[in-house]
Tab-separated table of C-alpha atoms in Angstrom:
chain	number	residue	atom	x	y	z
L	27	MET	CA	51.149	52.393	-58.838
L	28	SER	CA	50.825	49.909	-56.369
L	29	LEU	CA	47.261	48.389	-55.646
L	30	GLU	CA	47.553	49.878	-52.217
L	31	ASN	CA	47.978	53.251	-53.542
L	32	LEU	CA	45.560	52.958	-56.197
L	33	LEU	CA	42.791	51.866	-53.733
L	34	ALA	CA	43.588	54.334	-51.148
L	35	PHE	CA	40.786	56.459	-49.692
L	36	PRO	CA	42.030	59.937	-49.726
L	37	PRO	CA	42.234	62.053	-52.976
L	38	ASP	CA	45.684	61.552	-54.602
L	39	ALA	CA	46.942	63.907	-57.642
L	40	ALA	CA	49.353	61.115	-58.817
L	41	ARG	CA	46.630	58.327	-58.636
L	42	ALA	CA	43.958	60.541	-60.680
L	43	GLY	CA	46.541	61.172	-63.458
L	44	PHE	CA	47.242	57.570	-63.573
L	45	VAL	CA	43.671	56.677	-63.850
L	46	ASP	CA	43.201	59.076	-66.570
L	47	ALA	CA	45.905	57.706	-68.221
L	48	ARG	CA	44.887	54.028	-67.979
L	49	MET	CA	41.240	55.040	-69.227
L	50	HIS	CA	42.868	56.329	-72.278
L	51	ARG	CA	45.034	53.361	-72.760
L	52	GLU	CA	42.378	50.983	-72.344
L	53	LEU	CA	40.288	52.852	-74.948
L	54	ALA	CA	43.113	52.892	-77.205
L	55	ALA	CA	43.703	49.055	-76.935
L	56	SER	CA	39.851	48.421	-77.370
L	57	LEU	CA	39.597	50.478	-80.545
L	58	ALA	CA	42.756	48.397	-82.081
L	59	HIS	CA	40.866	45.357	-81.022
L	60	ILE	CA	37.829	46.747	-83.205
L	61	ALA	CA	39.805	48.058	-85.729
L	62	ALA	CA	41.622	44.366	-86.008
L	63	ALA	CA	38.105	42.605	-86.180
L	64	CYS	CA	36.846	44.961	-88.879
L	65	ALA	CA	39.905	44.545	-91.029
L	66	GLU	CA	39.434	40.834	-90.841
L	67	ALA	CA	35.946	41.329	-92.061
L	68	GLY	CA	36.868	43.576	-94.704
L	69	HIS	CA	35.077	46.411	-93.557
L	70	PRO	CA	35.813	50.156	-94.440
L	71	ALA	CA	35.794	51.451	-90.942
L	72	ALA	CA	38.933	49.432	-90.139
L	73	PRO	CA	41.714	52.045	-90.875
L	74	LEU	CA	39.552	54.963	-89.515
L	75	LEU	CA	39.550	52.875	-86.279
L	76	SER	CA	43.084	52.192	-86.334
L	77	GLN	CA	43.971	55.652	-86.698
L	78	ALA	CA	41.933	56.572	-83.900
L	79	SER	CA	43.513	53.744	-81.678
L	80	ASP	CA	47.073	55.428	-82.588
L	81	LEU	CA	46.075	58.924	-81.854
L	82	VAL	CA	44.274	57.926	-78.444
L	83	ALA	CA	47.587	56.088	-77.351
L	84	ARG	CA	49.420	59.485	-77.246
L	85	THR	CA	46.913	62.190	-76.699
L	86	ARG	CA	43.898	63.181	-74.107
L	87	VAL	CA	40.632	63.200	-75.482
L	88	GLY	CA	37.136	64.484	-74.415
L	89	PRO	CA	33.958	62.535	-73.126
L	90	GLU	CA	32.656	62.968	-76.868
L	91	ALA	CA	35.378	60.288	-78.085
L	92	PHE	CA	34.607	57.761	-75.136
L	93	ALA	CA	30.775	58.282	-75.533
L	94	ARG	CA	31.091	57.448	-79.078
L	95	TYR	CA	33.401	54.473	-78.673
L	96	TYR	CA	30.624	53.101	-76.547
L	97	LEU	CA	28.172	53.627	-79.264
L	98	ILE	CA	30.289	51.759	-81.721
L	99	GLY	CA	30.795	48.718	-79.590
L	100	SER	CA	27.225	48.427	-78.573
L	101	ALA	CA	26.303	48.425	-82.279
L	102	LEU	CA	28.697	45.943	-83.363
L	103	LEU	CA	27.749	43.763	-80.106
L	104	ALA	CA	24.294	43.766	-81.737
L	105	GLY	CA	25.490	42.944	-85.034
L	106	GLU	CA	24.591	46.449	-86.520
L	107	ASP	CA	27.331	47.840	-88.801
L	108	ALA	CA	25.496	49.492	-91.076
L	109	GLY	CA	26.419	52.977	-90.026
L	110	LEU	CA	29.878	51.951	-88.721
L	111	GLU	CA	31.862	53.925	-91.272
L	112	ALA	CA	30.114	57.090	-90.487
L	113	GLU	CA	30.494	56.783	-86.731
L	114	ALA	CA	34.319	55.791	-87.215
L	115	LYS	CA	34.792	59.054	-89.156
L	116	ALA	CA	33.083	60.835	-86.307
L	117	LEU	CA	35.147	59.171	-83.560
L	118	LEU	CA	38.405	60.046	-85.548
L	119	SER	CA	37.355	63.585	-85.692
L	120	ASP	CA	36.721	63.685	-81.763
L	121	VAL	CA	39.984	62.246	-81.200
L	122	ARG	CA	41.688	64.486	-83.630
L	123	ALA	CA	40.074	67.513	-81.980
L	124	GLY	CA	41.932	66.257	-78.532
L	125	ARG	CA	40.624	67.268	-75.024
L	126	ALA	CA	39.419	70.880	-74.935
L	127	PRO	CA	40.203	73.090	-71.725
L	128	PHE	CA	37.830	73.042	-69.105
L	129	ARG	CA	34.432	74.329	-69.927
L	130	VAL	CA	31.031	74.740	-68.822
L	131	SER	CA	28.293	74.821	-71.000
L	132	PRO	CA	24.318	74.533	-70.781
L	133	ARG	CA	22.270	71.555	-71.573
L	134	GLY	CA	20.950	72.325	-75.043
L	135	GLY	CA	23.931	74.235	-75.963
L	136	ALA	CA	26.755	71.486	-75.334
L	137	GLY	CA	27.126	70.669	-79.172
L	138	GLU	CA	28.003	67.219	-79.878
L	139	VAL	CA	27.699	66.097	-76.226
L	140	ASP	CA	23.875	66.779	-76.335
L	141	ALA	CA	23.339	64.562	-79.450
L	142	LEU	CA	25.518	61.880	-77.873
L	143	MET	CA	23.542	61.994	-74.404
L	144	ASP	CA	20.228	61.765	-76.530
L	145	ARG	CA	21.486	58.644	-78.070
L	146	GLN	CA	23.295	57.201	-75.536
L	147	MET	CA	21.355	57.571	-72.164
L	148	GLY	CA	18.161	56.739	-73.992
L	149	ASP	CA	15.033	57.498	-71.809
L	150	GLU	CA	17.438	58.774	-69.051
L	151	ALA	CA	18.358	61.818	-71.289
L	152	VAL	CA	14.986	63.194	-70.735
L	153	ASN	CA	15.883	63.742	-66.879
L	154	PHE	CA	18.355	66.577	-67.819
L	155	ALA	CA	16.410	69.504	-69.154
L	156	PRO	CA	18.103	72.543	-70.824
L	157	VAL	CA	19.414	75.970	-69.255
L	158	SER	CA	20.297	79.368	-70.854
L	159	HIS	CA	23.586	80.329	-71.523
L	160	GLU	CA	22.855	83.134	-69.149
L	161	THR	CA	22.332	80.469	-66.275
L	162	ALA	CA	25.355	78.502	-67.058
L	163	ASP	CA	27.638	81.409	-67.378
L	164	ALA	CA	26.398	82.363	-63.897
L	165	PHE	CA	27.083	78.978	-62.562
L	166	GLY	CA	30.498	78.947	-64.350
L	167	THR	CA	31.460	81.805	-62.063
L	168	ARG	CA	30.661	80.029	-58.715
L	169	LEU	CA	32.040	76.816	-60.337
L	170	ALA	CA	35.606	78.780	-60.389
L	171	ALA	CA	35.156	80.198	-57.130
L	172	GLY	CA	34.526	76.309	-55.670
L	173	LEU	CA	37.389	75.196	-57.619
L	174	ASP	CA	39.305	78.183	-56.252
L	175	LEU	CA	38.477	77.078	-52.378
L	176	LEU	CA	39.585	73.316	-53.211
L	177	ARG	CA	42.764	74.428	-54.956
L	178	GLN	CA	43.651	76.627	-51.743
L	179	GLY	CA	42.367	74.380	-49.177
L	180	LEU	CA	42.333	70.839	-50.336
L	181	PRO	CA	44.961	70.691	-53.318
L	182	GLU	CA	45.065	66.992	-53.777
L	183	LEU	CA	41.275	67.010	-54.284
L	184	HIS	CA	41.320	69.964	-56.513
L	185	ALA	CA	44.110	68.082	-58.659
L	186	GLU	CA	41.893	64.991	-58.872
L	187	ILE	CA	39.192	66.912	-59.966
L	188	THR	CA	40.990	68.576	-62.726
L	189	SER	CA	42.904	65.756	-63.798
L	190	ILE	CA	39.514	63.651	-64.586
L	191	VAL	CA	36.878	66.636	-65.201
L	192	HIS	CA	37.056	68.547	-68.141
L	193	HIS	CA	33.385	69.329	-69.168
L	194	VAL	CA	30.675	70.347	-66.820
L	195	VAL	CA	27.292	70.700	-68.572
L	196	CYS	CA	24.550	72.693	-66.526
L	197	ALA	CA	21.096	70.832	-66.489
L	198	VAL	CA	17.919	70.850	-64.337
L	199	ALA	CA	15.069	68.579	-64.077
L	200	PRO	CA	12.131	68.973	-66.414
L	201	GLU	CA	9.449	71.116	-65.465
L	202	GLY	CA	7.067	69.162	-63.206
L	203	SER	CA	9.303	66.329	-62.600
L	204	ALA	CA	8.846	64.381	-59.209
L	205	MET	CA	12.354	64.085	-58.836
L	206	GLN	CA	15.039	66.397	-58.980
L	207	PHE	CA	18.777	65.948	-59.098
L	208	ASP	CA	21.755	67.822	-58.071
L	209	GLY	CA	24.586	66.171	-60.001
L	210	ALA	CA	25.153	63.362	-62.225
L	211	SER	CA	27.855	61.452	-64.026
L	212	HIS	CA	27.952	58.671	-66.685
L	213	TYR	CA	30.942	55.895	-66.967
L	214	GLN	CA	30.327	56.233	-70.652
L	215	PHE	CA	31.242	60.014	-70.723
L	216	TRP	CA	34.627	59.948	-69.213
L	217	GLY	CA	35.571	63.688	-68.082
L	218	LEU	CA	32.032	64.875	-68.120
L	219	LEU	CA	29.839	65.949	-65.380
L	220	LEU	CA	26.064	67.065	-65.120
L	221	LEU	CA	25.508	69.656	-62.425
L	222	ASN	CA	22.385	71.219	-61.499
L	223	PRO	CA	22.696	75.068	-61.183
L	224	THR	CA	19.692	75.718	-58.700
L	225	PHE	CA	21.138	73.346	-56.129
L	226	HIS	CA	24.790	74.968	-55.730
L	227	THR	CA	24.349	78.440	-54.982
L	228	THR	CA	27.694	78.932	-52.720
L	229	ARG	CA	31.202	78.396	-53.365
L	230	LEU	CA	30.989	75.628	-50.458
L	231	ALA	CA	28.030	73.999	-52.063
L	232	VAL	CA	29.830	73.787	-55.220
L	233	ALA	CA	32.883	72.201	-53.502
L	234	GLU	CA	31.051	69.767	-51.910
L	235	VAL	CA	29.220	68.531	-55.182
L	236	LEU	CA	32.410	68.475	-56.856
L	237	ALA	CA	33.880	66.083	-54.198
L	238	HIS	CA	30.581	64.131	-54.569
L	239	GLU	CA	30.446	63.675	-58.578
L	240	SER	CA	34.177	63.424	-59.179
L	241	ALA	CA	34.226	60.376	-56.579
L	242	HIS	CA	31.676	58.867	-58.846
L	243	SER	CA	34.075	59.385	-61.861
L	244	LEU	CA	37.044	57.807	-59.614
L	245	LEU	CA	35.393	54.714	-58.958
L	246	PHE	CA	34.477	54.282	-62.586
L	247	GLY	CA	38.278	54.633	-63.021
L	248	LEU	CA	38.941	51.847	-60.526
L	249	THR	CA	36.781	49.335	-61.934
L	250	ILE	CA	38.548	48.417	-65.261
L	251	ASP	CA	39.444	44.765	-63.911
L	252	GLU	CA	36.519	44.039	-61.949
L	253	PRO	CA	33.330	45.501	-60.750
L	254	LEU	CA	32.651	46.790	-57.288
L	255	THR	CA	29.596	44.503	-56.595
L	256	LEU	CA	28.772	41.342	-57.639
L	257	ASN	CA	24.971	41.404	-56.900
L	258	PRO	CA	22.645	40.996	-60.022
L	259	GLY	CA	21.763	44.116	-61.333
L	260	GLU	CA	18.104	43.513	-61.297
L	261	GLU	CA	18.179	43.346	-57.680
L	262	THR	CA	17.287	46.546	-55.702
L	263	TYR	CA	17.217	47.187	-52.299
L	264	ALA	CA	15.721	50.085	-49.843
L	265	SER	CA	18.275	52.734	-50.336
L	266	PRO	CA	18.815	54.881	-47.143
L	267	LEU	CA	20.163	57.465	-49.202
L	268	ARG	CA	17.150	57.936	-52.121
L	269	ALA	CA	13.596	57.406	-52.139
L	270	ASP	CA	13.556	54.768	-54.785
L	271	PRO	CA	15.118	51.348	-54.410
L	272	ARG	CA	18.669	50.979	-55.857
L	273	PRO	CA	20.688	48.112	-57.298
L	274	MET	CA	23.806	47.483	-54.944
L	275	ASP	CA	26.117	49.105	-57.096
L	276	GLY	CA	24.177	52.480	-56.793
L	277	ILE	CA	24.061	52.119	-53.076
L	278	TYR	CA	27.789	51.375	-52.888
L	279	HIS	CA	28.545	54.335	-54.869
L	280	ALA	CA	26.366	56.686	-52.934
L	281	THR	CA	27.822	55.198	-49.781
L	282	PHE	CA	31.662	55.840	-51.191
L	283	VAL	CA	30.797	59.427	-51.914
L	284	SER	CA	29.416	60.474	-48.911
L	285	ALA	CA	32.567	59.470	-47.124
L	286	ARG	CA	34.555	61.749	-49.785
L	287	MET	CA	32.061	64.580	-49.207
L	288	ALA	CA	32.610	64.340	-45.438
L	289	TRP	CA	36.306	64.442	-45.969
L	290	ALA	CA	36.127	67.329	-48.056
L	291	MET	CA	33.986	69.440	-45.751
L	292	GLU	CA	35.786	68.646	-42.494
L	293	GLY	CA	38.904	69.555	-44.498
L	294	LEU	CA	37.603	72.755	-45.475
L	295	ALA	CA	36.228	73.598	-42.100
L	296	ALA	CA	39.668	73.350	-40.679
L	297	SER	CA	41.497	75.176	-43.435
L	298	GLY	CA	41.147	78.591	-42.191
L	299	LEU	CA	39.643	79.696	-45.330
L	300	LEU	CA	35.846	79.690	-44.643
L	301	SER	CA	33.816	82.614	-42.817
L	302	PRO	CA	32.233	81.299	-39.521
L	303	GLU	CA	29.068	81.076	-41.359
L	304	GLU	CA	30.719	78.720	-43.682
L	305	VAL	CA	32.407	76.754	-41.166
L	306	ASP	CA	29.106	75.913	-39.473
L	307	ALA	CA	27.575	75.019	-42.725
L	308	ALA	CA	30.551	72.762	-43.610
L	309	ARG	CA	30.536	71.015	-40.374
L	310	GLU	CA	26.742	70.446	-40.623
L	311	ALA	CA	26.828	69.035	-44.282
L	312	ALA	CA	29.998	66.555	-43.050
L	313	ALA	CA	27.752	65.556	-40.152
L	314	ALA	CA	24.840	64.707	-42.738
L	315	ASP	CA	27.672	63.043	-45.055
L	316	ARG	CA	28.543	60.753	-42.132
L	317	ARG	CA	25.153	59.633	-41.279
L	318	ASN	CA	24.259	58.762	-44.833
L	319	PHE	CA	27.779	56.830	-44.876
L	320	ALA	CA	26.415	54.883	-41.780
L	321	ALA	CA	23.147	54.349	-43.503
L	322	GLY	CA	24.534	52.985	-46.750
L	323	LEU	CA	27.206	50.775	-45.230
L	324	SER	CA	24.298	48.885	-43.128
L	325	VAL	CA	22.577	48.129	-46.319
L	326	ILE	CA	26.055	46.848	-48.029
L	327	GLU	CA	27.066	44.961	-44.905
L	328	ALA	CA	23.551	42.938	-44.771
L	329	HIS	CA	22.934	42.501	-48.627
L	330	GLY	CA	26.193	43.317	-50.452
L	331	LYS	CA	28.433	40.726	-52.559
L	332	LEU	CA	31.684	43.034	-52.919
L	333	SER	CA	34.504	42.167	-55.173
L	334	PRO	CA	38.108	41.921	-53.782
L	335	THR	CA	38.424	45.694	-55.170
L	336	GLY	CA	34.869	46.592	-53.747
L	337	ARG	CA	36.004	45.275	-50.346
L	338	THR	CA	39.311	47.160	-50.335
L	339	VAL	CA	37.775	50.459	-51.377
L	340	MET	CA	34.888	50.288	-48.790
L	341	GLY	CA	37.287	49.140	-46.185
L	342	ASN	CA	39.419	52.174	-46.736
L	343	ALA	CA	36.448	54.467	-46.703
L	344	ARG	CA	35.224	52.842	-43.500
L	345	ALA	CA	38.606	52.973	-41.782
L	346	TRP	CA	38.864	56.733	-42.377
L	347	ILE	CA	35.122	57.538	-41.298
L	348	GLY	CA	35.957	55.789	-37.988
L	349	GLY	CA	39.484	57.323	-37.668
C-alpha cells in the first residue's frame, strides 16, 4: 500500500485490512526475535515463543495475545524472566485459540481480558468498573443497531471498524468517581474497545463513539515506524478537549478523532437513513466535533512537534475539515 493511501484521512476498508495484517506481522517478527534471544540463553520458553511466532504469521489473534506479548516484553526488558515459561505457554494458548468472532462482554465477565487489564494497565484499570451481564447484553443490542447503521450508510467506516475491532468490553467509572469516560482503547490490546453503556443510548450515539474509538486504534496501527508527536511524554498542555492537562500525543489523538467523528456524523446526516430528529442530532454533534477539532489544532500548532507521519495525518484531517 502506498504511503499516500496509508495516511489518507477517510476510512478505507483495504487500508484497515492492511494495518491489521501488518500488526500481526510485526507481532510475529518480534516474537521470533525474543524466541531467538531466549534460545541463545538456553531458556525453556524459546520453543514456545517460536511456535507462537509461526502461528501468528499465518492467522489472526485476539487482544489477549497482544497484551500478553507486551507483558512478556516488559518483563524481559526489566530483566525478570522467572515466570517467562508460564507466560509463554499462556501466550501460545491464546494464539492457538485464534481470533474469536466479534463479541460484547462485561467488565468483570470478560475472562482473560479482565485479568490482563488488571496486570497491564496498573492503576488505570480501576477506572473501568464492572457492569452486569444484563447491561452488557442490552448494550450489545444497541451496538448491533449502530453497526448496522454504519454498514448501510458508511460502509467503508463499518469495514474499517470491523477489520480492527473484535471485542467490546462494557465498563463504567467507579461509583463516586470525579471523572467519567465514554470510551477507551489501548495500544497494547489491539482489537479491543472499552465502552461505557450509560453514555451511548441510541444507535446514532453508538455510531459516533465507534467512529471515535476506532480512530484511536487506527492511529495506533499507523505508528509502527515512528510516533505521531515528538514532544516529551512528561510535558503536558492545557487540553481544549478535557479538563486535565494532557501530553501532546493525547491532544493529537483527540483532535484527529474529532475530525473522524464529524466525518461520520455529517455522512450519516446526508445518508437518508436517519429520522428528522436524528438528522438534527447528527448535525449538532458534527458541529461540536468541528469546534473540538479547531480547539485541538490550535494547541498542536502552538506547541506540537510532529513527526513526518504526524504532520501528514493531521494535514489530511485539516484539509478535509476545511473542504
